[in-house]
XYZ file of C-alpha atoms in Angstrom:
356
model
C -16.278 32.702 16.864
C -13.381 30.818 15.298
C -13.389 30.421 11.547
C -13.454 26.824 10.353
C -10.145 25.737 8.834
C -10.414 25.173 5.091
C -8.018 23.168 2.960
C -6.922 23.786 -0.606
C -6.528 20.753 -2.827
C -5.071 21.338 -6.263
C -5.727 18.792 -8.995
C -3.826 18.384 -12.257
C -5.616 16.016 -14.624
C -5.985 15.603 -18.357
C -9.324 16.934 -19.678
C -10.935 13.502 -20.073
C -9.958 12.428 -16.556
C -11.021 15.772 -15.135
C -14.436 15.508 -16.781
C -15.123 12.050 -15.371
C -13.641 12.570 -11.909
C -14.428 16.173 -10.913
C -18.193 15.754 -10.725
C -20.404 18.411 -9.160
C -21.375 15.915 -6.464
C -17.707 15.503 -5.465
C -17.061 19.258 -5.466
C -20.119 19.879 -3.247
C -19.239 17.187 -0.741
C -15.652 18.354 -0.505
C -16.779 21.926 0.049
C -19.076 20.781 2.878
C -16.080 19.122 4.532
C -13.957 22.266 4.230
C -12.001 21.228 1.141
C -11.772 23.512 -1.872
C -10.941 21.679 -5.111
C -8.889 23.952 -7.363
C -7.871 23.162 -10.930
C -4.150 23.598 -11.492
C -3.352 25.625 -14.591
C -0.779 23.526 -16.446
C 0.195 26.548 -18.560
C 1.615 28.260 -15.471
C 4.392 27.113 -13.114
C 2.960 25.136 -10.214
C 4.997 27.110 -7.648
C 3.096 30.257 -8.655
C -0.258 28.709 -7.772
C -2.036 27.809 -4.562
C -1.652 27.793 -1.669
C -2.320 24.048 -1.636
C -2.334 21.699 1.322
C -2.348 18.807 -1.128
C -1.752 18.217 -4.830
C -3.427 15.294 -6.607
C -2.287 14.591 -10.142
C -2.177 12.252 -13.098
C 0.250 13.964 -15.435
C 3.546 12.609 -16.704
C 6.822 13.846 -18.137
C 10.114 15.246 -16.863
C 8.845 18.837 -16.842
C 5.873 18.000 -14.628
C 8.033 15.874 -12.337
C 10.436 18.803 -11.914
C 7.525 21.145 -11.184
C 6.324 18.881 -8.399
C 9.803 18.721 -6.886
C 10.136 22.513 -7.050
C 6.694 22.885 -5.474
C 7.544 20.590 -2.575
C 10.828 22.329 -1.899
C 8.918 25.617 -1.730
C 6.041 24.046 0.271
C 7.541 21.325 2.510
C 4.308 20.870 4.472
C 2.195 20.180 1.377
C 1.490 16.609 0.319
C 1.814 15.332 -3.250
C -0.342 12.302 -4.112
C 1.419 10.325 -5.496
C 5.168 10.256 -6.170
C 5.949 10.319 -9.933
C 8.775 7.858 -9.386
C 6.338 5.382 -7.851
C 3.747 5.918 -10.565
C 6.289 5.320 -13.338
C 6.666 1.716 -12.259
C 3.148 1.047 -13.534
C 4.003 2.259 -17.046
C 5.699 -1.052 -17.837
C 3.594 -4.215 -17.800
C 6.503 -6.335 -16.625
C 7.711 -4.108 -13.796
C 4.165 -3.375 -12.594
C 3.592 -7.011 -11.628
C 7.016 -7.670 -10.163
C 5.847 -6.339 -6.818
C 3.100 -9.001 -6.664
C 5.680 -11.783 -6.907
C 7.630 -10.273 -4.021
C 4.708 -9.759 -1.597
C 4.684 -11.654 1.682
C 1.213 -11.546 3.227
C -0.921 -13.860 5.328
C -3.517 -15.215 2.906
C -4.900 -18.229 4.774
C -6.284 -20.864 2.432
C -6.156 -18.483 -0.522
C -3.052 -18.036 -2.658
C -2.060 -15.384 -5.181
C 0.427 -14.729 -7.937
C 0.642 -13.572 -11.546
C 0.218 -15.414 -14.859
C 3.358 -16.628 -16.627
C 4.493 -13.930 -19.036
C 7.385 -12.704 -21.150
C 8.274 -9.492 -22.968
C 8.976 -9.703 -26.703
C 10.978 -6.946 -28.387
C 11.193 -8.094 -32.013
C 9.421 -10.183 -34.655
C 12.241 -12.741 -34.730
C 11.710 -13.609 -31.076
C 7.942 -13.527 -31.495
C 8.017 -16.268 -34.128
C 10.714 -18.305 -32.376
C 8.799 -21.153 -30.656
C 11.722 -21.875 -28.330
C 11.837 -18.314 -27.007
C 8.582 -18.671 -25.096
C 7.862 -22.395 -25.134
C 6.837 -22.304 -21.464
C 3.643 -20.525 -22.590
C 0.807 -22.389 -24.269
C -2.011 -21.059 -26.419
C -4.159 -19.136 -25.925
C -2.090 -16.150 -24.784
C -2.961 -12.513 -24.178
C -0.834 -10.021 -26.135
C -0.522 -6.622 -24.452
C 1.541 -3.536 -25.316
C 4.606 -3.334 -23.073
C 3.958 0.336 -22.299
C 0.918 1.049 -20.129
C 0.646 4.847 -20.145
C -3.137 5.150 -20.240
C -3.265 5.972 -23.947
C -5.745 4.276 -26.281
C -2.855 2.420 -27.896
C -1.768 0.912 -24.584
C -5.209 -0.670 -24.161
C -5.217 -2.487 -27.511
C -4.854 -6.178 -26.737
C -5.475 -9.519 -28.395
C -6.338 -13.043 -27.347
C -4.140 -15.207 -29.577
C -5.353 -18.744 -30.290
C -2.573 -20.112 -32.483
C 0.583 -19.315 -34.460
C -1.418 -17.575 -37.185
C -2.651 -15.001 -34.678
C 0.885 -13.711 -34.146
C 1.009 -12.065 -37.584
C -0.857 -8.914 -36.540
C 1.154 -8.311 -33.362
C 3.677 -5.470 -33.215
C 6.484 -5.739 -30.630
C 7.386 -4.618 -28.069
C 4.622 -6.608 -26.418
C 4.007 -8.780 -23.403
C 2.709 -12.293 -23.970
C 0.765 -13.423 -20.926
C -0.692 -16.824 -20.221
C -4.496 -16.839 -20.592
C -6.035 -18.508 -17.559
C -9.664 -19.630 -17.594
C -11.420 -17.633 -14.888
C -15.151 -18.109 -15.347
C -15.594 -14.994 -17.479
C -15.433 -12.696 -14.440
C -12.764 -10.213 -13.403
C -12.535 -8.603 -9.973
C -11.569 -4.925 -9.956
C -10.155 -3.801 -6.638
C -10.192 -0.045 -6.013
C -7.754 1.351 -3.452
C -8.042 4.835 -1.948
C -5.584 5.033 0.926
C -6.824 2.531 3.505
C -10.141 2.054 1.709
C -10.534 -1.093 -0.417
C -13.524 -1.932 -2.611
C -13.851 -5.055 -4.784
C -16.421 -5.206 -7.597
C -17.258 -7.764 -10.293
C -17.114 -7.165 -14.033
C -17.616 -9.350 -17.083
C -14.428 -10.583 -18.673
C -13.248 -12.799 -21.514
C -14.999 -16.179 -21.328
C -13.211 -19.438 -20.721
C -11.592 -21.217 -23.641
C -11.893 -24.997 -23.113
C -9.100 -27.020 -24.678
C -11.492 -28.794 -27.018
C -12.892 -25.435 -28.189
C -9.404 -24.059 -28.814
C -8.965 -26.440 -31.735
C -11.791 -24.712 -33.631
C -10.574 -21.152 -32.952
C -8.083 -19.488 -35.273
C -6.049 -16.308 -35.399
C -6.658 -13.739 -32.670
C -9.490 -11.801 -31.070
C -8.791 -8.087 -30.599
C -10.281 -6.154 -27.690
C -9.678 -3.029 -25.655
C -9.875 -3.649 -21.922
C -10.608 -7.061 -20.446
C -13.351 -5.605 -18.266
C -14.874 -3.492 -21.057
C -16.529 -5.823 -23.543
C -19.027 -3.347 -24.993
C -16.545 -2.441 -27.738
C -16.494 -5.912 -29.235
C -17.469 -6.643 -32.808
C -20.855 -8.220 -33.531
C -18.969 -10.898 -35.446
C -17.475 -12.007 -32.176
C -20.768 -12.329 -30.284
C -20.763 -16.109 -30.525
C -17.454 -16.198 -28.720
C -18.811 -14.296 -25.737
C -21.080 -16.521 -23.679
C -23.467 -15.165 -21.084
C -21.839 -14.716 -17.699
C -24.028 -14.443 -14.628
C -22.187 -12.024 -12.381
C -24.737 -12.530 -9.626
C -23.736 -16.179 -9.314
C -20.048 -15.368 -8.908
C -18.752 -15.156 -5.366
C -16.396 -12.326 -4.503
C -12.958 -13.203 -3.117
C -12.774 -13.115 0.706
C -12.693 -9.482 1.812
C -9.913 -10.110 4.337
C -7.734 -11.611 1.598
C -8.374 -8.768 -0.853
C -7.748 -6.165 1.850
C -4.446 -7.777 2.834
C -3.381 -7.947 -0.820
C -4.332 -4.297 -1.396
C -2.474 -3.172 1.724
C 0.606 -5.123 0.673
C 0.569 -3.557 -2.784
C -0.017 -0.066 -1.419
C 2.949 -0.318 0.927
C 5.281 -1.994 -1.577
C 4.482 0.453 -4.395
C 4.195 3.587 -2.214
C 0.922 4.481 -3.929
C -2.442 5.556 -2.530
C -4.694 5.859 -5.590
C -4.809 2.762 -7.791
C -6.764 -0.315 -8.701
C -5.733 -3.806 -9.659
C -7.457 -6.524 -11.661
C -7.710 -10.013 -10.226
C -8.999 -13.259 -11.722
C -9.812 -16.543 -10.001
C -8.011 -19.502 -11.574
C -10.731 -21.966 -12.605
C -8.275 -24.842 -12.166
C -7.635 -23.944 -8.511
C -10.665 -22.328 -6.923
C -8.785 -20.523 -4.162
C -5.920 -19.191 -6.298
C -6.069 -15.609 -7.533
C -3.914 -13.957 -10.194
C -3.209 -10.227 -10.459
C -3.153 -9.355 -14.160
C -2.990 -5.551 -14.209
C -2.425 -2.511 -11.963
C -3.579 0.996 -12.905
C -2.827 4.346 -11.330
C -5.713 6.732 -10.557
C -8.410 4.635 -12.291
C -11.970 5.636 -13.169
C -13.164 6.116 -9.611
C -16.491 7.548 -10.759
C -17.447 3.948 -11.638
C -16.976 2.927 -8.015
C -20.184 3.050 -5.909
C -20.164 6.040 -3.538
C -16.843 7.332 -4.833
C -17.593 10.911 -3.728
C -17.690 10.005 -0.031
C -14.636 7.757 -0.246
C -12.485 10.346 -2.023
C -13.690 13.220 0.160
C -12.757 11.288 3.310
C -9.346 10.528 1.828
C -8.710 14.140 0.797
C -9.684 15.380 4.248
C -7.397 12.888 5.984
C -4.478 13.826 3.735
C -4.941 17.594 4.022
C -5.712 17.716 7.753
C -2.998 15.272 8.832
C -0.530 16.577 6.246
C 0.280 13.064 5.101
C 1.696 11.832 8.413
C 0.092 8.420 7.823
C 0.299 8.514 4.049
C 2.618 6.299 2.035
C 4.512 7.694 -0.943
C 3.999 11.341 -0.072
C 7.431 12.518 -1.248
C 8.372 12.997 -4.876
C 12.044 12.443 -4.069
C 11.719 8.652 -3.774
C 13.246 6.727 -6.607
C 11.462 3.406 -6.965
C 12.256 2.754 -10.605
C 12.729 -0.914 -11.420
C 16.165 -2.032 -12.500
C 16.944 -4.337 -15.376
C 17.768 -7.013 -12.816
C 14.273 -6.655 -11.372
C 12.623 -7.250 -14.735
C 15.008 -10.110 -15.432
C 14.043 -11.658 -12.116
C 10.305 -11.675 -12.760
C 10.633 -13.070 -16.284
C 13.095 -15.712 -15.149
C 10.806 -16.695 -12.273
C 7.951 -17.117 -14.743
C 10.098 -19.492 -16.775
C 11.201 -21.433 -13.727
C 7.655 -21.802 -12.444
C 6.928 -23.908 -15.494
C 10.003 -26.046 -15.041
C 11.765 -24.386 -17.971
C 14.936 -22.390 -17.396
C 15.388 -21.324 -21.010
C 16.326 -17.649 -21.153
C 17.268 -15.298 -23.974
C 19.082 -12.158 -22.902
C 17.657 -10.199 -25.831
C 14.159 -10.706 -24.452
C 14.957 -9.501 -20.965
C 16.347 -6.070 -21.698
C 14.530 -2.930 -20.591
């Protein structure tokens, strides 16, 4: 009687990510499907471990990138999910959204894009009204670097000039678009796409803006449990049940376009519906290897993906090689910022703002 083929899948995750993702339920289901999940010891060279049919990771740095390259040279049939060079694109909040502006997909009656935004590198530019006059208050201030650290999640909704005082460049100023207080989180796992609803920052009517001062600090747009009690009056009740999800065909096409363009298989992106134009959607953030445990039925979805990758050895997988270099050039960042300016009919541009 032939022995069933088993697959080794090595995972390299930080402790917090490992604790949330490697649940007993996932380990059991993988084992039933013939997949053995093995923790990679980051204190030992990767090439000395295994054998692995697939390596899944969320670690960064030149040393780790070199280890993955060495591992793939030694194990050419193994699949690495995903390429560090592709992941690095998401560490910059300007370059991460550039790909959205360049997508060409059939979206029917629905349209998509990104909010107008600009990167600010110094206080002088921050307080120069002409430097970003194409943006109007309120604006969202986000750290330029998006590396998953607590610091990278510290944001602020700025209502007026006074609110700029607490901001520390380099930051990205992004147009705040009223979106009904609901954000759509789209989880992508290979070909699988799941869209869920979460509460978000409430709308700020123009007449209400006049009575708001300074800035409102928050962590993640879709995580409002960390807010201060003093801010409770600002957050109005949002009925998620009454909010209609975007058309599944549209979201699937957008997810597929992003997956192909970015050469990534494990990510999610945040989408809002522009209250001014009911069928226009804006992508405001993209994250690599998000908190999948929050996604309903994540164990089955990830197990199916792991099995497909390991058994087919990545033949239908995008971004399986670590040798791809998809880093964004300065011209690419310049292009997206300039396009944001032009979309508002303003071609003002300061070279100091556009450097990377």
